[in-house]
mmCIF file of C-alpha atoms in Angstrom:
data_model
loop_
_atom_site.group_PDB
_atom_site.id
_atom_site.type_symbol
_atom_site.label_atom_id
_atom_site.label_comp_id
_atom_site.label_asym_id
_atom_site.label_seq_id
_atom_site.Cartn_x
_atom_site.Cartn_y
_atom_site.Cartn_z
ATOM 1 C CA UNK A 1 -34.583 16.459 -13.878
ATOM 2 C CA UNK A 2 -31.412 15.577 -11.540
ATOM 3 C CA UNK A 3 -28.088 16.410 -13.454
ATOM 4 C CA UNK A 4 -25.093 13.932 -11.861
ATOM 5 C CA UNK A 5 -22.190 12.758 -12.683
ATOM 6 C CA UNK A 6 -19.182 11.174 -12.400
ATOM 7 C CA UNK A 7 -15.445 12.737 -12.160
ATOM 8 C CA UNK A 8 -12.083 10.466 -12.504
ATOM 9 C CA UNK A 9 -9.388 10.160 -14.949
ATOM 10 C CA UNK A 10 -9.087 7.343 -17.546
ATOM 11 C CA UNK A 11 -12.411 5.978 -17.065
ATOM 12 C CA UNK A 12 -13.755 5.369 -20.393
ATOM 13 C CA UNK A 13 -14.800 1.577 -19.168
ATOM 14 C CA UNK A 14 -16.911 2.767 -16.732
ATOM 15 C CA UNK A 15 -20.668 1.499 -16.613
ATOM 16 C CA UNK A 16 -21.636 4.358 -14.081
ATOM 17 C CA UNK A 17 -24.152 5.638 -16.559
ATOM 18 C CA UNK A 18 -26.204 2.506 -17.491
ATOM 19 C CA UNK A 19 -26.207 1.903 -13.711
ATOM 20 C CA UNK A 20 -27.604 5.412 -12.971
ATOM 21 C CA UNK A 21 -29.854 5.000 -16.008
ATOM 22 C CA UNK A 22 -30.883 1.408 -14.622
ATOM 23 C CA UNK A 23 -31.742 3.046 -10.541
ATOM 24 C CA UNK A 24 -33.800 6.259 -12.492
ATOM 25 C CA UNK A 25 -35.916 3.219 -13.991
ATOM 26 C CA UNK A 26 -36.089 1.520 -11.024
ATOM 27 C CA UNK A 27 -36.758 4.700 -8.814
ATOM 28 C CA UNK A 28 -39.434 5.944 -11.837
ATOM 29 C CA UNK A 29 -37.320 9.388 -11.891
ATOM 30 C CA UNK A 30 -35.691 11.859 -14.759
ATOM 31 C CA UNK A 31 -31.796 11.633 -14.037
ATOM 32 C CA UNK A 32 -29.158 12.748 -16.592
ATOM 33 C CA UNK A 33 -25.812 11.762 -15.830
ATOM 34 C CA UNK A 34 -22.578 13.119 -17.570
ATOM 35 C CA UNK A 35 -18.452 11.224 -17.398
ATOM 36 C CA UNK A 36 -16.074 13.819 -16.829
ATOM 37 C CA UNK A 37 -12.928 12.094 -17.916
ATOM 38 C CA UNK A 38 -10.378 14.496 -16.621
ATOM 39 C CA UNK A 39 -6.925 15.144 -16.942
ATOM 40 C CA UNK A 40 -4.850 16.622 -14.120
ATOM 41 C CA UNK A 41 -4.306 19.790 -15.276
ATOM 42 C CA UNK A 42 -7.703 20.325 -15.802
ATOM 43 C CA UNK A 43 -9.166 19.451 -12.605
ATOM 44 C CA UNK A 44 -10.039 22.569 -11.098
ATOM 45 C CA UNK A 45 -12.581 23.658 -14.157
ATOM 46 C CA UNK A 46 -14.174 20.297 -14.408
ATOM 47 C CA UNK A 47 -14.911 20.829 -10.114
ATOM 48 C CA UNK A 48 -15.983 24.270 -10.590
ATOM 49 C CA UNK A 49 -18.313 23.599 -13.596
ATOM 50 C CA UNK A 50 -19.566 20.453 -11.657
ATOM 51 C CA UNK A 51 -20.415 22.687 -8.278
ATOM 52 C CA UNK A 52 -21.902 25.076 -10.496
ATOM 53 C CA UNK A 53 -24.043 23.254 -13.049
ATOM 54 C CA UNK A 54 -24.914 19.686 -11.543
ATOM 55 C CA UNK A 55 -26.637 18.695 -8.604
ATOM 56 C CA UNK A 56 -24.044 16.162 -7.521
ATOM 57 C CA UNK A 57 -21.106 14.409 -8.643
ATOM 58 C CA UNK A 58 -19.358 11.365 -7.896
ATOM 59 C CA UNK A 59 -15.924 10.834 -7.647
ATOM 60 C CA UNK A 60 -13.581 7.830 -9.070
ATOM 61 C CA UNK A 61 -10.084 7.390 -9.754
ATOM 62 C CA UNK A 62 -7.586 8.947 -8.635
ATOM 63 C CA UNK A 63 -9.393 11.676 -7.438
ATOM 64 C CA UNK A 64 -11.245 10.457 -4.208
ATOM 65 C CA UNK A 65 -8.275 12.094 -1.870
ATOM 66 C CA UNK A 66 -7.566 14.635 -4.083
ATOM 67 C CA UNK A 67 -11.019 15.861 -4.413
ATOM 68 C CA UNK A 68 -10.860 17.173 -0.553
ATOM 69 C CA UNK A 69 -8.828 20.104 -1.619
ATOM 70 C CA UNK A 70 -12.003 22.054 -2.761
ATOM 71 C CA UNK A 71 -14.692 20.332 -0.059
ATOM 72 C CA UNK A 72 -14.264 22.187 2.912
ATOM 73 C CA UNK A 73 -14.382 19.928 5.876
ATOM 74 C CA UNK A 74 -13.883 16.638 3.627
ATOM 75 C CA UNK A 75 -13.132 13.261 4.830
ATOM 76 C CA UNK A 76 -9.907 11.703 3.130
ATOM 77 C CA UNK A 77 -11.684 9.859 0.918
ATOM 78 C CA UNK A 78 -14.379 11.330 -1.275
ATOM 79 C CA UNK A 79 -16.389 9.654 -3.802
ATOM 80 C CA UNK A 80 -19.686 11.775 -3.728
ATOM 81 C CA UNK A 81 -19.905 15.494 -3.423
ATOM 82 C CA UNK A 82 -23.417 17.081 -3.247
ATOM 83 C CA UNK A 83 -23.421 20.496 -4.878
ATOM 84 C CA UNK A 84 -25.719 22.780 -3.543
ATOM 85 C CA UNK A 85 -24.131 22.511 -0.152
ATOM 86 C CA UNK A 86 -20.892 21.452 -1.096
ATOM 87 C CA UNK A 87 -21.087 18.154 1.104
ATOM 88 C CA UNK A 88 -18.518 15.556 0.676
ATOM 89 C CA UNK A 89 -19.607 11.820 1.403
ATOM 90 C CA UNK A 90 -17.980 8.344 0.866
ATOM 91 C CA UNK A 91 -20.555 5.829 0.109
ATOM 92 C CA UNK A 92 -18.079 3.369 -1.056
ATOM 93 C CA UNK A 93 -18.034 1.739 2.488
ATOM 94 C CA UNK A 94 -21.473 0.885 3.197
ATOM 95 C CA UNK A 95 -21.759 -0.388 -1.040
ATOM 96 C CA UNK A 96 -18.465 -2.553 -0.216
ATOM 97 C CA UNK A 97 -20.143 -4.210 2.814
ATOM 98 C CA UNK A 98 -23.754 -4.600 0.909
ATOM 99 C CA UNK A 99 -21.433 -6.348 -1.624
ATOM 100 C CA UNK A 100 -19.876 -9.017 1.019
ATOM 101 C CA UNK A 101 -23.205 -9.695 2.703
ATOM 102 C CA UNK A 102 -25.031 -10.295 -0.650
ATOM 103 C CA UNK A 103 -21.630 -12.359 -2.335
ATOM 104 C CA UNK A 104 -20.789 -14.309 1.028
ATOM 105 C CA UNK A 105 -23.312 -14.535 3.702
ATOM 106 C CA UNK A 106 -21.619 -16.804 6.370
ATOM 107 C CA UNK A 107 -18.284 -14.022 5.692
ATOM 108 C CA UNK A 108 -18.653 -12.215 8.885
ATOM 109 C CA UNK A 109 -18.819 -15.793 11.452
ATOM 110 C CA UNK A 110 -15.605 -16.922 9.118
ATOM 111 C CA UNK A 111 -13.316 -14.134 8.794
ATOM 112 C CA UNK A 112 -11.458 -12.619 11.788
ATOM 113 C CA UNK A 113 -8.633 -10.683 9.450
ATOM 114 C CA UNK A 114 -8.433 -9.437 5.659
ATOM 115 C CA UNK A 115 -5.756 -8.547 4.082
ATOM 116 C CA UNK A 116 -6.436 -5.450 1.915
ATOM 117 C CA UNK A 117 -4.536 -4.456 -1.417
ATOM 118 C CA UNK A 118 -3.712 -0.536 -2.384
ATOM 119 C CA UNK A 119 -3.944 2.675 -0.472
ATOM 120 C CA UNK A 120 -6.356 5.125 -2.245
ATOM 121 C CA UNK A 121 -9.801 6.469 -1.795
ATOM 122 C CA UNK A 122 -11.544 2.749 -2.377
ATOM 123 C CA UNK A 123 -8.994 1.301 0.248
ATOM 124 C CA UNK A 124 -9.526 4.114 2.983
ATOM 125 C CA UNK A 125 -13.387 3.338 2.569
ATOM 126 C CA UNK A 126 -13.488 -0.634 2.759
ATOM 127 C CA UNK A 127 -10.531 -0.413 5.451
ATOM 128 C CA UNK A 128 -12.647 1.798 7.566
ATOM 129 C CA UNK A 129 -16.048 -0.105 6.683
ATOM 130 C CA UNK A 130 -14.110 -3.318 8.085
ATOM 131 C CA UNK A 131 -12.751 -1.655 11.074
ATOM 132 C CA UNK A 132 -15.945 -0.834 12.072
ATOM 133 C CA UNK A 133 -17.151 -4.223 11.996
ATOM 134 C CA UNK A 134 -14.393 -5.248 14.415
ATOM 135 C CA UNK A 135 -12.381 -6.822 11.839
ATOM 136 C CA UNK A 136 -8.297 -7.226 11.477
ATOM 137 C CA UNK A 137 -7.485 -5.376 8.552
ATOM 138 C CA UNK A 138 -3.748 -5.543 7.132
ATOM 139 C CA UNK A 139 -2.749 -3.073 4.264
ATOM 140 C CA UNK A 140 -0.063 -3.536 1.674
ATOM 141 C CA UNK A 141 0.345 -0.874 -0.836
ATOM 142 C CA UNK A 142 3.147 -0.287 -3.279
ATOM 143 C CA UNK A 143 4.238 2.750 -1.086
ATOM 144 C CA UNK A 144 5.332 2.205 2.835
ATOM 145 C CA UNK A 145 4.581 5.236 3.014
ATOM 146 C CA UNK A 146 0.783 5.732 1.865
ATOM 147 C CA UNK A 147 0.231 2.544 3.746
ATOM 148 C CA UNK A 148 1.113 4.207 7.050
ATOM 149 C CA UNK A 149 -0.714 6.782 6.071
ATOM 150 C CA UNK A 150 -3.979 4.864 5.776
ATOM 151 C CA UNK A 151 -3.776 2.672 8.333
ATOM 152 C CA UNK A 152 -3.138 5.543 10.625
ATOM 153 C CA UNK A 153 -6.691 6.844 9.973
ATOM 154 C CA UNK A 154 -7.823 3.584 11.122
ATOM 155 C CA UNK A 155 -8.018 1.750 14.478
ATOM 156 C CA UNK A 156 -7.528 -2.262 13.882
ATOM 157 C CA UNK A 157 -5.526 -1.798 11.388
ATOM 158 C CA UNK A 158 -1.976 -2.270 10.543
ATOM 159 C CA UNK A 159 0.740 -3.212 7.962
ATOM 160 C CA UNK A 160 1.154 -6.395 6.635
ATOM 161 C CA UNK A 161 3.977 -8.333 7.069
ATOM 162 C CA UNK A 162 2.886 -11.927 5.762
ATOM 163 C CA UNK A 163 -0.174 -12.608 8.777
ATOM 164 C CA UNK A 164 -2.731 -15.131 7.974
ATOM 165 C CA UNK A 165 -6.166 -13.457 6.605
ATOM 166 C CA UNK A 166 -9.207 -15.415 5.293
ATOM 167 C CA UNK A 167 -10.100 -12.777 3.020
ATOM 168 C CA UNK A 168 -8.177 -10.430 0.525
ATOM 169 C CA UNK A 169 -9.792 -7.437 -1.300
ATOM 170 C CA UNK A 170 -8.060 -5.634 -4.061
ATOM 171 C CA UNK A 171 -8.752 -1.743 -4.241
ATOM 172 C CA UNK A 172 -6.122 -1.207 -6.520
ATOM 173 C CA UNK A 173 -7.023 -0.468 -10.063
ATOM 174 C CA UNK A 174 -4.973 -3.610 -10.836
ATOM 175 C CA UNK A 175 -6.864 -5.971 -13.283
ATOM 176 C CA UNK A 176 -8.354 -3.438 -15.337
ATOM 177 C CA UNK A 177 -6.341 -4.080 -17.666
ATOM 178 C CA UNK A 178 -5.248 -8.131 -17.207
ATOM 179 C CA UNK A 179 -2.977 -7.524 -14.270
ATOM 180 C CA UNK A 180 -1.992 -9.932 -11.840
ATOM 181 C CA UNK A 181 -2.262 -8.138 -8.894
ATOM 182 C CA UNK A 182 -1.365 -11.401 -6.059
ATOM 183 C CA UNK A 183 1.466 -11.518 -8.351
ATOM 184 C CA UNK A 184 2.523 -7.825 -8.555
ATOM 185 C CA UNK A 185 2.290 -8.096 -4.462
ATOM 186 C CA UNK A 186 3.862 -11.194 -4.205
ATOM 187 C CA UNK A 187 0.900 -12.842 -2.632
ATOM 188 C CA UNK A 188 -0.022 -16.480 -2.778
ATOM 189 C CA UNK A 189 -3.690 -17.251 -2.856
ATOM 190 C CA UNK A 190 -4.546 -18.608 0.543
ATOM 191 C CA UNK A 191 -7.807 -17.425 0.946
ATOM 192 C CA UNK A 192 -11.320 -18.180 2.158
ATOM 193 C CA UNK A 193 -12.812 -15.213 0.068
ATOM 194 C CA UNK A 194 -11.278 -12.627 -2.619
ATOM 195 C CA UNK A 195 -13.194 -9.614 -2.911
ATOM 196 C CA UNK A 196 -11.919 -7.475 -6.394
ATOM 197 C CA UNK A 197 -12.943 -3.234 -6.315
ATOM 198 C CA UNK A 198 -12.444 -3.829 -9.874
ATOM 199 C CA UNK A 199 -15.166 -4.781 -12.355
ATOM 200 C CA UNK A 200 -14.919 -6.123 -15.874
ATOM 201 C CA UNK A 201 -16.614 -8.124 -18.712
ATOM 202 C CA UNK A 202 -13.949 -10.731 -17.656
ATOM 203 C CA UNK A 203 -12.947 -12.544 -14.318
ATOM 204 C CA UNK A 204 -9.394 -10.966 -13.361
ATOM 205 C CA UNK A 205 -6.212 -12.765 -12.873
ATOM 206 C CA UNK A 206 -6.635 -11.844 -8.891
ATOM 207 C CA UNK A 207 -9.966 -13.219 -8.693
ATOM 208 C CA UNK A 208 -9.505 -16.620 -11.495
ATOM 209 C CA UNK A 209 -6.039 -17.224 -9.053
ATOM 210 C CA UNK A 210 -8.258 -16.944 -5.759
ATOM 211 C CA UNK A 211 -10.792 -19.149 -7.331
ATOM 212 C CA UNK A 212 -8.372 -21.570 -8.533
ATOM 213 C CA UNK A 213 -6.686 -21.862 -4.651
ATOM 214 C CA UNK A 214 -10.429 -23.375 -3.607
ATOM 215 C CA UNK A 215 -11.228 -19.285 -2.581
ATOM 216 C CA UNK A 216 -15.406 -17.930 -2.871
ATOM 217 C CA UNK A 217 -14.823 -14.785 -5.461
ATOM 218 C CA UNK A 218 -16.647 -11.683 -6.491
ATOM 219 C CA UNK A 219 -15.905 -8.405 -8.213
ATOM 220 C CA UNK A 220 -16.562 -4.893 -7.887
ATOM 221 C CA UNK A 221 -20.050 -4.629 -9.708
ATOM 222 C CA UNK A 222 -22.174 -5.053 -6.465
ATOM 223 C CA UNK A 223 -20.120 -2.692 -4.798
ATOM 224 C CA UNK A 224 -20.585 -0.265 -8.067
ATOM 225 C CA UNK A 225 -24.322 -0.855 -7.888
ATOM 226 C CA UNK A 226 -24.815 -0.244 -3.858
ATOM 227 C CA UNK A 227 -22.639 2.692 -3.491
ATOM 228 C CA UNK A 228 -24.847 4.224 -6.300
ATOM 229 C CA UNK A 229 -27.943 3.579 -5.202
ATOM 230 C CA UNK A 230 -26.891 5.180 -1.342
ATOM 231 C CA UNK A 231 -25.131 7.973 -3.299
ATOM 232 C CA UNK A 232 -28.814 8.995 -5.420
ATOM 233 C CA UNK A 233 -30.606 8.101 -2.182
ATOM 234 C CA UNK A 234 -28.456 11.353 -0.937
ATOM 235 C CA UNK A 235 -28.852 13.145 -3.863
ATOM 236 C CA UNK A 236 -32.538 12.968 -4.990
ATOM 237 C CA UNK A 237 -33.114 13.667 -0.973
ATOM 238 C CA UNK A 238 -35.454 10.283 -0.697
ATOM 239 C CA UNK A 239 -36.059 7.406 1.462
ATOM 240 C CA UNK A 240 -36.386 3.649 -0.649
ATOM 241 C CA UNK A 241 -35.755 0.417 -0.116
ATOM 242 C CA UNK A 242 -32.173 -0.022 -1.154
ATOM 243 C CA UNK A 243 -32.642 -3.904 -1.284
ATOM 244 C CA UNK A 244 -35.269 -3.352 -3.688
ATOM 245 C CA UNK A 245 -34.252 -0.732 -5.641
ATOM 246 C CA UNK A 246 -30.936 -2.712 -6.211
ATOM 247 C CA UNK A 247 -32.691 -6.167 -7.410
ATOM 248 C CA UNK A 248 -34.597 -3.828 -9.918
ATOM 249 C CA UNK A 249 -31.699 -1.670 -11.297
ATOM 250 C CA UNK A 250 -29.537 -5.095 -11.673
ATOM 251 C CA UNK A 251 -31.636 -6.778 -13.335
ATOM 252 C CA UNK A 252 -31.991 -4.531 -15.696
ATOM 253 C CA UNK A 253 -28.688 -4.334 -16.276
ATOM 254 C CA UNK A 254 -28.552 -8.012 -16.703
ATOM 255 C CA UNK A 255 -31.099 -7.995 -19.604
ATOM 256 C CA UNK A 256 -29.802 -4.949 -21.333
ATOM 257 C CA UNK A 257 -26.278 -7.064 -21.055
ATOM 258 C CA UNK A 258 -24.740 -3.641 -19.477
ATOM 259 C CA UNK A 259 -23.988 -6.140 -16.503
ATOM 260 C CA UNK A 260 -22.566 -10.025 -16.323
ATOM 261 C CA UNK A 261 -23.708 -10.595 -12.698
ATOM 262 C CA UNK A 262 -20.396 -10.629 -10.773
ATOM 263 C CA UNK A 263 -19.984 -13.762 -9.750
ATOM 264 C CA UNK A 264 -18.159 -16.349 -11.042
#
């Protein structure tokens, strides 16, 4: 059996487990997977017992640049660590990009600049995943100063200022909990596509406002599923299909209901 699991703070509506459950079935394999919902002060035990007693962990909020202080070597943002070696990966990128080709096929011929909301670990990994696609990324983040910070790390990127973008992605945790995050921003909805980190049983106000502009929408359960699946590829050590394995896991999800689809 393969003991993961998942590390953040406030995370009680997370569906990590029934998606880890869902990729076992799909994969045919014995994986047991724990929610360490974590308080600040208590970080440092829940790590240690994690690199001692688990054979990986991923990371959520807020703890994906925090998280670096006990992987040696880390990248800034961290949202898988392996244990036994004490490797840190991010597979949020490459499960953000799975997402867009999946939600909007035509997206990469159409969009030449996206505007990204928030600063943290999820916005670090889809700024750099864009990047590297030769995209125009523009950052706006509550803090100036966490902005510069990010976009620093990151060629092709910069700060916005009010430049045109045909797509916006929100990797705040804005809309968890019915926030309007184009309006906390002060961001009309001019886009082609609106791409939401966040994941719910209900549309958000960022995506419903995006959809009602004339925008294509999706939220953050694709993204949840892919970056999964590439994080247990890395964990269990094997080589699958991740197309396939993903079409199996999700819909099983979508019969068990642990899932609505993700598109609205």
């Amino acid at each position: 059996m393969y003991k993961i699991a998942l590390l953040g703070r406030d995370i009680a509506y997370t569906k990590s487990p029934a998606v880890h459950r869902a990729i076992a079935q799909a994969l045919c394999e014995d994986i047991a997977f724990d929610v360490f919902d974590t308080p600040y002060d208590k970080l440092s035990v829940a790590v240690a017992t994690l690199l001692r007693d688990y054979d990986g962990f991923f990371v959520t909020k807020p703890y994906k640049t925090e998280i670096k202080r006990f992987i040696s070597g880390a990248d800034f943002s961290v949202n898988l660590v392996r244990c036994a070696d004490k490797t840190a990966y991010s597979t949020d990128g490459a499960g953000f990009m799975r997402a867009l080709d999946r939600n909007f096929p035509d997206w990469k011929n159409n969009v030449n600049a996206v505007l990204v909301l928030g600063t943290g670990g999820a916005a670090h990994a889809v700024v750099g995943a864009l990047t590297s696609v030769g995209k125009k990324v523009y950052v706006l983040g509550r803090s100036v100063v966490n902005a510069a910070k990010l976009i620093a790390q990151h060629k092709n990127a910069e700060l916005y200022t009010g430049q045109s973008a045909e797509m916006a992605v929100n990797c705040t945790p804005l809309g968890l909990n019915g926030e309007d995050t184009l309006f906390a921003f002060c961001v009309p909805p001019a886009f082609m596509y609106a791409y939401d980190a966040v994941y719910t049983d209900t549309i958000t106000p960022f995506l419903r406002r995006n959809r009602n502009s004339g925008a294509m929408i999706a939220d953050g359960t694709d993204m949840l599923l892919f970056q999964a699946i590439e994080g247990d590829r890395i964990l269990l050590k094997k080589e699958f299909d991740v197309q396939k394995v993903y079409s199996s896991a999700a819909k099983i999800l979508i019969e068990s209901g642990d899932i609505s689809g993700g598109v609205y």
